[in-house]
Short mmCIF file of C-alpha atoms in Angstrom, two decimals:
data_model
loop_
_atom_site.label_atom_id
_atom_site.label_comp_id
_atom_site.label_asym_id
_atom_site.label_seq_id
_atom_site.Cartn_x
_atom_site.Cartn_y
_atom_site.Cartn_z
CA MET A 1 19.55 49.39 -7.51
CA THR A 2 16.70 51.47 -6.08
CA LEU A 3 14.95 51.56 -9.42
CA GLN A 4 14.91 47.76 -9.65
CA SER A 5 13.81 47.07 -6.07
CA PRO A 6 10.09 47.97 -6.34
CA PRO A 7 9.40 45.55 -9.24
CA GLN A 8 11.12 42.73 -7.31
CA GLN A 9 9.02 43.43 -4.23
CA LYS A 10 5.86 43.55 -6.31
CA SER A 11 6.71 40.22 -7.91
CA ALA A 12 7.36 38.66 -4.52
CA GLN A 13 4.08 40.02 -3.19
CA HIS A 14 2.22 38.65 -6.20
CA HIS A 15 3.84 35.23 -5.70
CA THR A 16 2.81 35.27 -2.04
CA ARG A 17 -0.77 36.21 -2.87
CA SER A 18 -1.03 33.38 -5.39
CA GLY A 19 -0.13 30.89 -2.66
CA THR A 20 -2.14 32.33 0.21
CA TRP A 21 -5.13 30.07 -0.44
CA LEU A 22 -3.40 26.86 -1.54
CA TYR A 23 -1.11 26.34 1.43
CA PRO A 24 -3.82 26.79 4.11
CA LEU A 25 -6.20 24.58 2.12
CA ALA A 26 -3.61 21.82 1.70
CA ARG A 27 -2.64 22.12 5.36
CA ARG A 28 -6.23 21.83 6.60
CA ILE A 29 -6.96 18.78 4.43
CA HIS A 30 -3.65 17.16 5.40
CA PHE A 31 -4.35 17.89 9.07
CA TYR A 32 -7.89 16.52 9.26
CA ALA A 33 -7.19 13.50 7.07
CA GLY A 34 -4.09 12.77 9.10
CA ILE A 35 -5.77 13.12 12.48
CA LEU A 36 -8.73 10.92 11.55
CA ILE A 37 -7.10 8.35 9.24
CA ALA A 38 -3.62 8.03 10.80
CA PRO A 39 -4.70 5.35 13.32
CA PHE A 40 -5.74 3.07 10.46
CA ILE A 41 -2.56 3.85 8.52
CA LEU A 42 -0.49 3.17 11.64
CA VAL A 43 -2.05 -0.26 12.15
CA ALA A 44 -1.62 -1.10 8.46
CA ALA A 45 2.02 0.04 8.53
CA LEU A 46 2.94 -1.93 11.65
CA SER A 47 1.14 -5.09 10.54
CA GLY A 48 2.66 -4.68 7.08
CA ALA A 49 6.13 -4.41 8.58
CA LEU A 50 5.46 -7.59 10.53
CA TYR A 51 4.21 -9.32 7.39
CA ALA A 52 7.43 -8.39 5.60
CA LEU A 53 9.28 -10.61 8.07
CA ALA A 54 6.76 -13.46 7.76
CA PRO A 55 8.47 -15.36 4.89
CA GLN A 56 11.70 -15.60 6.85
CA LEU A 57 9.88 -16.49 10.07
CA GLU A 58 7.99 -19.16 8.15
CA LYS A 59 11.23 -20.80 7.03
CA VAL A 60 12.40 -21.05 10.63
CA VAL A 61 9.16 -22.07 12.31
CA TYR A 62 8.19 -24.63 9.67
CA SER A 63 11.60 -25.90 8.60
CA GLN A 64 10.53 -29.48 9.40
CA GLN A 65 7.67 -29.28 6.92
CA LEU A 66 9.36 -27.18 4.23
CA THR A 67 12.71 -28.94 4.01
CA ALA A 68 14.02 -32.47 3.61
CA PRO A 69 17.51 -34.01 3.53
CA ILE A 70 19.14 -33.57 0.13
CA SER A 71 19.30 -36.86 -1.74
CA ASP A 72 20.21 -38.02 -5.24
CA HIS A 73 17.35 -40.49 -5.13
CA ARG A 74 13.79 -39.38 -5.84
CA ILE A 75 10.60 -41.40 -6.02
CA SER A 76 8.01 -40.52 -8.65
CA LEU A 77 5.61 -37.65 -8.12
CA ASP A 78 2.74 -40.13 -8.41
CA ALA A 79 4.22 -42.13 -5.53
CA GLN A 80 4.51 -38.95 -3.47
CA VAL A 81 0.84 -38.14 -4.05
CA LYS A 82 -0.12 -41.70 -3.06
CA ALA A 83 1.96 -41.35 0.10
CA ALA A 84 -0.03 -38.25 1.03
CA GLN A 85 -3.30 -40.03 0.28
CA SER A 86 -2.25 -43.00 2.39
CA TYR A 87 -1.43 -40.66 5.24
CA LEU A 88 -4.98 -39.29 5.10
CA GLY A 89 -6.36 -42.81 4.89
CA LYS A 90 -8.47 -42.15 1.81
CA ASP A 91 -8.02 -41.93 -1.94
CA THR A 92 -8.85 -38.23 -2.12
CA GLN A 93 -7.88 -36.31 -5.25
CA PRO A 94 -5.67 -33.30 -4.36
CA LEU A 95 -6.71 -29.76 -5.17
CA GLU A 96 -3.16 -29.10 -6.29
CA VAL A 97 0.35 -30.45 -5.97
CA ARG A 98 3.49 -28.37 -5.58
CA PRO A 99 6.45 -30.65 -6.36
CA GLY A 100 9.65 -30.25 -4.37
CA LEU A 101 11.88 -29.87 -7.43
CA ALA A 102 14.61 -27.81 -5.76
CA PRO A 103 17.15 -29.79 -3.71
CA GLY A 104 16.23 -29.95 -0.04
CA THR A 105 12.57 -28.98 -0.50
CA THR A 106 9.42 -31.02 0.15
CA THR A 107 6.47 -31.74 -2.09
CA ARG A 108 3.26 -30.09 -0.95
CA VAL A 109 0.08 -32.09 -1.67
CA MET A 110 -2.99 -29.97 -0.92
CA PHE A 111 -6.48 -31.30 -0.24
CA ALA A 112 -9.90 -29.77 0.28
CA ASP A 113 -11.22 -29.90 3.83
CA GLU A 114 -14.77 -28.95 4.76
CA THR A 115 -13.72 -28.02 8.27
CA LEU A 116 -11.44 -25.24 7.02
CA GLY A 117 -12.28 -21.68 6.05
CA GLU A 118 -12.53 -20.02 2.67
CA SER A 119 -9.36 -20.25 0.53
CA GLU A 120 -7.85 -22.68 3.04
CA SER A 121 -6.73 -26.23 2.30
CA ARG A 122 -4.93 -29.05 4.07
CA ALA A 123 -1.36 -29.64 2.96
CA VAL A 124 0.62 -32.83 3.48
CA PHE A 125 4.38 -32.33 3.09
CA ILE A 126 6.25 -35.25 1.51
CA ASP A 127 9.97 -36.00 1.34
CA PRO A 128 10.62 -36.54 -2.41
CA ALA A 129 13.41 -39.01 -1.65
CA ASN A 130 11.38 -41.62 0.20
CA GLY A 131 7.74 -40.52 0.46
CA GLN A 132 7.98 -39.86 4.19
CA VAL A 133 5.41 -37.42 5.56
CA ARG A 134 7.20 -34.36 6.95
CA GLY A 135 4.16 -32.48 8.17
CA ASP A 136 0.45 -31.70 7.92
CA LEU A 137 -0.61 -28.04 8.00
CA THR A 138 -3.36 -25.68 6.92
CA VAL A 139 -2.34 -23.42 4.04
CA TYR A 140 -4.03 -20.29 2.74
CA GLY A 141 -4.51 -18.77 -0.69
CA SER A 142 -2.47 -18.91 -3.86
CA SER A 143 0.62 -17.87 -1.89
CA GLY A 144 0.38 -21.10 0.10
CA SER A 145 0.85 -19.25 3.38
CA LEU A 146 1.34 -21.44 6.43
CA PRO A 147 -0.48 -20.71 9.73
CA LEU A 148 1.91 -18.06 11.09
CA ARG A 149 2.03 -16.02 7.89
CA THR A 150 -1.71 -16.48 7.41
CA TRP A 151 -2.37 -15.05 10.88
CA ILE A 152 -0.17 -12.02 10.18
CA SER A 153 -1.71 -11.60 6.72
CA GLN A 154 -5.24 -11.58 8.13
CA LEU A 155 -4.17 -9.07 10.78
CA HIS A 156 -2.89 -6.76 8.06
CA LYS A 157 -5.90 -7.38 5.84
CA ASN A 158 -8.87 -7.24 8.19
CA LEU A 159 -7.70 -7.29 11.85
CA HIS A 160 -9.20 -10.81 12.08
CA LEU A 161 -12.67 -9.27 11.83
CA GLY A 162 -13.67 -10.83 8.51
CA GLU A 163 -15.22 -8.79 5.70
CA VAL A 164 -16.15 -5.93 8.03
CA GLY A 165 -12.53 -5.60 9.07
CA ARG A 166 -11.42 -5.10 5.47
CA ILE A 167 -12.92 -1.62 5.60
CA TYR A 168 -10.04 -0.49 7.84
CA SER A 169 -7.33 -1.38 5.31
CA GLU A 170 -9.35 0.04 2.41
CA LEU A 171 -9.85 3.27 4.35
CA ALA A 172 -6.10 3.52 4.97
CA ALA A 173 -5.20 2.81 1.33
CA SER A 174 -7.86 5.20 0.01
CA TRP A 175 -6.53 8.17 1.98
CA LEU A 176 -2.80 7.40 2.13
CA TRP A 177 -1.95 8.79 -1.31
CA LEU A 178 -4.09 11.90 -0.79
CA ILE A 179 -2.52 12.72 2.57
CA ALA A 180 0.91 12.29 0.95
CA ALA A 181 -0.08 14.47 -2.03
CA PHE A 182 -1.23 17.41 0.11
CA GLY A 183 1.82 17.00 2.31
CA LEU A 184 4.09 17.27 -0.72
CA CYS A 185 2.06 20.24 -1.90
CA MET A 186 2.91 22.08 1.31
CA VAL A 187 6.57 21.12 1.00
CA ILE A 188 6.80 22.46 -2.56
CA ILE A 189 5.07 25.74 -1.67
CA LYS A 190 7.32 26.22 1.35
CA ALA A 191 10.45 25.39 -0.66
CA ARG A 192 9.52 27.96 -3.31
CA ARG A 193 8.94 30.59 -0.66
CA THR A 194 12.02 30.01 1.47
CA LYS A 195 14.41 28.74 -1.22
CA LYS A 196 15.74 26.36 1.44
CA LEU A 197 15.86 22.59 1.60
CA LYS A 198 16.97 22.41 5.22
CA GLY A 199 14.17 20.86 7.21
CA LEU A 200 12.42 19.77 4.02
CA ALA A 201 14.55 17.19 2.20
CA TYR A 202 16.51 16.42 5.36
CA PRO A 203 15.85 17.19 9.04
CA SER A 204 17.20 20.36 10.60
CA ASN A 205 19.75 20.00 13.40
CA THR A 206 19.14 23.50 14.74
CA ALA A 207 15.36 23.47 15.16
CA ARG A 208 13.86 22.96 18.59
CA GLY A 209 10.54 21.76 19.98
CA TYR A 210 7.68 21.70 17.52
CA ARG A 211 9.94 22.67 14.62
CA THR A 212 12.20 19.68 15.29
CA THR A 213 9.26 17.30 15.05
CA LEU A 214 7.99 19.10 11.95
CA SER A 215 11.43 18.83 10.36
CA TRP A 216 11.58 15.06 10.89
CA HIS A 217 7.97 14.55 9.79
CA THR A 218 8.49 16.60 6.63
CA SER A 219 11.81 15.14 5.53
CA ALA A 220 10.68 11.57 6.19
CA GLY A 221 7.50 12.22 4.22
CA VAL A 222 9.50 13.50 1.26
CA TRP A 223 11.74 10.42 1.14
CA LEU A 224 8.86 7.99 1.67
CA ALA A 225 6.46 9.69 -0.76
CA VAL A 226 6.99 7.36 -3.71
CA GLY A 227 6.40 4.34 -1.50
CA LEU A 228 3.26 5.93 -0.03
CA PHE A 229 1.75 6.32 -3.50
CA PHE A 230 2.83 2.82 -4.51
CA PHE A 231 1.41 1.04 -1.48
CA SER A 232 -1.79 3.02 -1.66
CA ALA A 233 -2.33 1.99 -5.30
CA THR A 234 -1.39 -1.66 -4.87
CA GLY A 235 -3.26 -1.93 -1.58
CA LEU A 236 -6.46 -0.74 -3.24
CA THR A 237 -6.29 -3.61 -5.75
CA TRP A 238 -6.87 -6.04 -2.84
CA SER A 239 -9.64 -3.98 -1.27
CA ASN A 240 -13.28 -5.00 -1.28
CA TYR A 241 -15.13 -2.09 -2.89
CA ALA A 242 -12.43 -0.14 -4.71
CA GLY A 243 -10.76 -3.40 -5.72
CA GLY A 244 -13.93 -4.49 -7.51
CA ASN A 245 -13.99 -1.23 -9.46
CA ILE A 246 -10.34 -1.63 -10.36
CA SER A 247 -11.00 -5.16 -11.62
CA ASP A 248 -13.86 -3.87 -13.78
CA MET A 249 -11.61 -1.17 -15.20
CA ARG A 250 -8.86 -3.66 -16.02
CA LYS A 251 -11.42 -5.85 -17.76
CA ALA A 252 -12.81 -2.92 -19.75
CA PHE A 253 -9.35 -1.90 -20.99
CA GLY A 254 -8.13 -5.45 -21.61
CA TRP A 255 -5.55 -5.29 -18.82
CA GLN A 256 -6.43 -8.64 -17.30
CA THR A 257 -3.81 -11.28 -16.65
CA PRO A 258 -3.92 -13.94 -19.41
CA SER A 259 -4.80 -17.46 -18.31
CA VAL A 260 -5.06 -20.85 -19.97
CA THR A 261 -8.33 -22.59 -20.68
CA LYS A 262 -9.82 -24.75 -17.94
CA THR A 263 -12.13 -26.73 -20.24
CA LEU A 264 -11.50 -29.22 -23.03
CA GLU A 265 -12.85 -28.65 -26.51
CA ALA A 266 -15.33 -31.31 -27.62
CA ALA A 267 -13.17 -32.42 -30.53
CA PRO A 268 -13.70 -35.84 -32.21
CA ALA A 269 -10.20 -36.94 -31.30
CA SER A 270 -10.83 -36.06 -27.68
CA SER A 271 -14.10 -38.00 -27.69
CA ASP A 272 -12.42 -41.09 -29.15
CA ALA A 273 -9.71 -40.91 -26.57
CA HIS A 274 -12.24 -40.86 -23.74
CA ALA A 275 -14.05 -43.79 -25.36
CA ASP A 276 -11.01 -45.95 -24.64
CA HIS A 277 -11.82 -45.48 -20.97
CA GLY A 278 -15.46 -46.39 -21.36
CA GLU A 279 -15.11 -49.31 -18.98
CA HIS A 280 -14.49 -46.90 -16.11
CA SER A 281 -17.53 -44.86 -17.01
CA SER A 282 -19.78 -47.88 -17.37
CA HIS A 283 -18.92 -48.96 -13.86
CA GLY A 284 -19.98 -45.57 -12.49
CA HIS A 285 -16.50 -44.48 -11.48
CA SER A 286 -16.20 -40.79 -10.66
CA GLN A 287 -13.99 -38.24 -12.34
CA GLN A 288 -11.78 -38.49 -9.26
CA ASP A 289 -11.07 -42.14 -10.13
CA ARG A 290 -10.23 -41.25 -13.71
CA ALA A 291 -8.05 -38.34 -12.61
CA SER A 292 -6.20 -40.61 -10.21
CA ALA A 293 -5.25 -42.82 -13.14
CA VAL A 294 -3.47 -39.93 -14.85
CA SER A 295 0.24 -39.65 -14.16
CA TYR A 296 1.37 -36.46 -12.44
CA ASP A 297 4.86 -37.17 -13.71
CA ALA A 298 3.64 -37.38 -17.30
CA VAL A 299 1.64 -34.14 -17.05
CA LEU A 300 4.60 -32.31 -15.53
CA ALA A 301 6.94 -33.68 -18.20
CA LEU A 302 4.61 -32.41 -20.94
CA ALA A 303 4.56 -28.95 -19.38
CA GLN A 304 8.34 -28.88 -19.03
CA GLU A 305 8.67 -29.61 -22.74
CA VAL A 306 6.65 -26.48 -23.52
CA ASN A 307 7.34 -23.54 -21.19
CA VAL A 308 7.54 -24.67 -17.55
CA ASP A 309 11.17 -24.21 -16.52
CA SER A 310 10.97 -23.05 -12.91
CA GLN A 311 11.57 -25.29 -9.90
CA GLN A 312 8.52 -23.70 -8.28
CA VAL A 313 5.52 -25.33 -9.95
CA ILE A 314 1.83 -25.88 -9.22
CA ILE A 315 -0.09 -28.79 -10.74
CA LYS A 316 -3.89 -28.59 -10.61
CA PRO A 317 -5.72 -31.80 -11.57
CA ALA A 318 -8.82 -31.57 -13.75
CA ALA A 319 -11.87 -30.53 -11.74
CA ASP A 320 -14.22 -32.68 -13.82
CA GLU A 321 -14.36 -34.80 -16.95
CA GLY A 322 -14.42 -31.84 -19.33
CA ALA A 323 -11.64 -29.91 -17.63
CA THR A 324 -7.94 -29.59 -18.30
CA TRP A 325 -5.02 -30.16 -15.99
CA ILE A 326 -3.21 -26.89 -15.27
CA VAL A 327 0.54 -26.67 -14.75
CA GLN A 328 1.90 -23.26 -13.89
CA GLU A 329 5.14 -21.77 -12.69
CA ASN A 330 4.99 -20.06 -9.32
CA GLN A 331 8.25 -18.13 -9.10
CA ARG A 332 7.30 -14.67 -7.85
CA SER A 333 10.89 -13.54 -7.35
CA TYR A 334 12.78 -11.76 -10.12
CA PRO A 335 13.02 -12.87 -12.89
CA THR A 336 9.31 -13.57 -12.72
CA MET A 337 8.36 -17.04 -13.98
CA VAL A 338 4.59 -17.58 -14.15
CA ASP A 339 4.17 -19.37 -17.48
CA SER A 340 1.40 -21.95 -17.58
CA VAL A 341 -0.05 -24.70 -19.77
CA ALA A 342 -3.36 -26.53 -19.99
CA VAL A 343 -3.06 -30.27 -20.58
CA ASP A 344 -5.49 -32.81 -21.97
CA ALA A 345 -4.20 -35.57 -19.72
CA ALA A 346 -6.15 -38.35 -21.43
CA ASN A 347 -4.57 -37.58 -24.80
CA GLN A 348 -1.27 -36.42 -23.34
CA GLN A 349 -1.49 -33.13 -25.25
CA VAL A 350 -0.93 -29.50 -24.34
CA VAL A 351 -4.04 -27.63 -25.49
CA ASP A 352 -3.22 -24.10 -24.34
CA ARG A 353 -0.36 -22.03 -22.99
CA ALA A 354 0.25 -18.59 -21.49
CA ASP A 355 3.71 -17.04 -21.41
CA PHE A 356 4.65 -14.13 -19.18
CA LYS A 357 6.74 -12.57 -21.94
CA ASP A 358 3.55 -12.17 -23.99
CA PHE A 359 1.50 -10.59 -21.18
CA PRO A 360 0.22 -7.04 -21.78
CA VAL A 361 2.34 -4.36 -20.11
CA ALA A 362 -0.46 -3.62 -17.62
CA ALA A 363 -0.64 -7.29 -16.60
CA LYS A 364 3.13 -7.42 -16.10
CA LEU A 365 3.08 -4.25 -14.00
CA THR A 366 0.25 -5.69 -11.93
CA ARG A 367 2.21 -8.89 -11.32
CA TRP A 368 5.37 -7.01 -10.34
CA GLY A 369 3.43 -4.54 -8.20
CA ILE A 370 1.74 -7.29 -6.21
CA ASP A 371 4.98 -9.21 -5.73
CA LEU A 372 6.85 -6.06 -4.69
CA HIS A 373 4.08 -5.21 -2.21
CA MET A 374 4.22 -8.73 -0.74
CA GLY A 375 8.00 -8.73 -0.51
CA THR A 376 8.61 -11.63 -2.88
CA LEU A 377 9.97 -9.85 -5.98
CA PHE A 378 13.49 -9.23 -4.66
CA GLY A 379 13.58 -11.67 -1.78
CA LEU A 380 15.20 -10.74 1.52
CA VAL A 381 16.25 -7.27 0.33
CA ASN A 382 12.65 -6.55 -0.67
CA GLN A 383 11.41 -7.74 2.72
CA LEU A 384 13.90 -5.65 4.69
CA ILE A 385 12.99 -2.54 2.71
CA LEU A 386 9.30 -3.18 3.39
CA PHE A 387 9.99 -3.68 7.08
CA PHE A 388 11.84 -0.39 7.49
CA PHE A 389 9.35 1.39 5.24
CA GLY A 390 6.55 0.24 7.54
CA LEU A 391 8.46 1.59 10.53
CA GLY A 392 9.01 4.87 8.68
CA VAL A 393 5.30 5.29 7.95
CA SER A 394 4.55 4.50 11.58
CA ALA A 395 6.97 7.23 12.64
CA LEU A 396 5.22 9.69 10.30
CA CYS A 397 1.91 9.01 12.04
CA ILE A 398 3.41 9.35 15.52
CA TRP A 399 5.24 12.58 14.64
CA GLY A 400 2.01 13.97 13.23
CA TYR A 401 0.14 13.39 16.48
CA PHE A 402 3.08 14.66 18.51
CA MET A 403 3.08 17.93 16.55
CA TRP A 404 -0.64 18.31 17.23
CA TRP A 405 0.00 17.82 20.94
CA GLN A 406 2.95 20.25 20.91
CA ARG A 407 0.74 22.99 19.45
CA ARG A 408 -1.99 22.52 22.03
CA PRO A 409 -3.33 25.62 23.81
CA VAL A 410 -2.03 26.28 27.32
CA GLY A 411 -3.82 24.07 29.81
CA SER A 412 -5.30 21.80 27.13
CA ALA A 413 -4.52 18.10 26.78
CA LEU A 414 -5.17 18.10 23.02
CA GLY A 415 -3.99 20.16 20.10
CA LYS A 416 -6.09 22.69 18.25
CA ALA A 417 -7.66 22.44 14.81
CA GLN A 418 -6.14 24.18 11.83
CA PRO A 419 -7.72 27.57 11.00
CA ARG A 420 -10.42 27.61 8.36
CA VAL A 421 -9.56 28.56 4.82
CA ALA A 422 -11.08 31.84 3.63
CA PHE A 423 -13.58 30.68 1.03
CA ARG A 424 -13.32 33.89 -0.96
CA ALA A 425 -9.57 33.47 -1.25
CA VAL A 426 -9.92 30.16 -3.09
CA PRO A 427 -10.53 30.60 -6.86
CA LEU A 428 -13.73 29.21 -8.32
CA TRP A 429 -11.80 26.86 -10.60
CA ALA A 430 -10.12 25.32 -7.55
CA TRP A 431 -13.47 24.63 -5.86
CA VAL A 432 -14.84 23.12 -9.07
CA THR A 433 -11.76 20.94 -9.46
CA LEU A 434 -11.94 19.79 -5.84
CA GLY A 435 -15.67 19.10 -6.12
CA LEU A 436 -15.48 17.11 -9.35
CA GLY A 437 -12.36 15.29 -8.20
CA SER A 438 -13.99 14.34 -4.91
CA LEU A 439 -17.12 13.13 -6.71
CA LEU A 440 -15.16 10.95 -9.14
CA LEU A 441 -12.94 9.58 -6.38
CA GLY A 442 -15.97 8.89 -4.22
CA LEU A 443 -17.52 6.83 -7.00
CA ALA A 444 -14.31 4.93 -7.73
CA LEU A 445 -13.33 4.56 -4.06
CA PRO A 446 -16.61 4.18 -2.13
CA VAL A 447 -14.99 3.95 1.31
CA PHE A 448 -13.14 7.18 0.57
CA GLY A 449 -16.37 8.85 -0.52
CA VAL A 450 -18.31 7.93 2.61
CA SER A 451 -15.44 8.87 4.93
CA LEU A 452 -15.02 12.21 3.10
CA LEU A 453 -18.68 13.08 3.72
CA LEU A 454 -18.26 12.25 7.40
CA MET A 455 -15.10 14.33 7.55
CA LEU A 456 -16.79 17.33 5.91
CA GLY A 457 -19.64 17.04 8.39
CA LEU A 458 -17.18 17.02 11.26
CA ASP A 459 -15.32 20.00 9.83
CA ALA A 460 -18.57 21.96 9.60
CA THR A 461 -19.27 21.44 13.29
CA ILE A 462 -15.85 22.52 14.55
#
């Protein structure tokens, strides 16, 4: 026994020495990033939790507009569009039409409005049974968010501060994964040293004071880690600066989402077909007049013969004479149904199609990631998980600040900074890796890069 003890002690000492630089380094980075970035993460988490409830709130608040009495009788889609146009008092061509194909739902006819903001349109809600107008609301984006959800969405996205406000959410998403990574690094090192999971994978019931808070912060971070990485990655795809770089990367690697053509080919048959309508052109009628003559019912029927099977559909009329009509599925819940077709309405022909089953793997993952982030992929269950996840992340931030306060010096209102890492204790390869990694991340995530420089400057002065 005594002969074997010294080698074991030597091995333990060597293991401790190998971790003396990594744990303090990870702790200092986790501490400073947490202290400075946590307020932005907290706001994003709370507003995100609120947004998770928005779809259900929308159904309650706007039930008059979204629903209609179930009836076996339905008027044509063309008649529904005309009812919306009559309500507006002008023969305006819609930007898009979302038919109420499911029982008890209304048809949404959406029009451009110069008085509205970017990505906003005016929607008239029609009862498919009789053409009665059920409501008139402003809708936002491809999700068709109604005013309440739009307000919450903008709060989460930019704090209602416009483009400048988007920096807050990009800052939170840029640092969230890194804070989580260094937090997990500390957990792994501590677990290897202590050989205990108590207080790491689950909170300790014997700890007191600071250690109680640390136990809850650590265990919650472990269980939420996967979600932290996921929401950081998907959140960055919507960001302003990093999102642009991600889009460029997807384009370079061919990971873009396939789409159908928006323009008609100048084929002889197509030209002859348009010649039959020469009378309209000779009288100076606009493309809007010609588009109005096309049957929405006929275009939808063509699409349904090809690949449009969902009851959630968007019909986009041709933007001009050389454009196609687009019909696409809009079912973001699982199983995902986002097939689409391009239609030459004049010739009643489908000229292009895009099927989700043929999407590249990266495009499918992007679609599922976005829908999971927005809470639409798995419906109510998805939304409840997002809500409680947001509360969990908020608790992480609050526990982090509470620990800082608990460790404050006697007589001080604030906590103290973490001790500096001994530069000589950190191997050269680690500094090189950190330097190159920071440089590459700073180029890919500009908001991260700028904030990192500011953080390093602050660290140098403390």
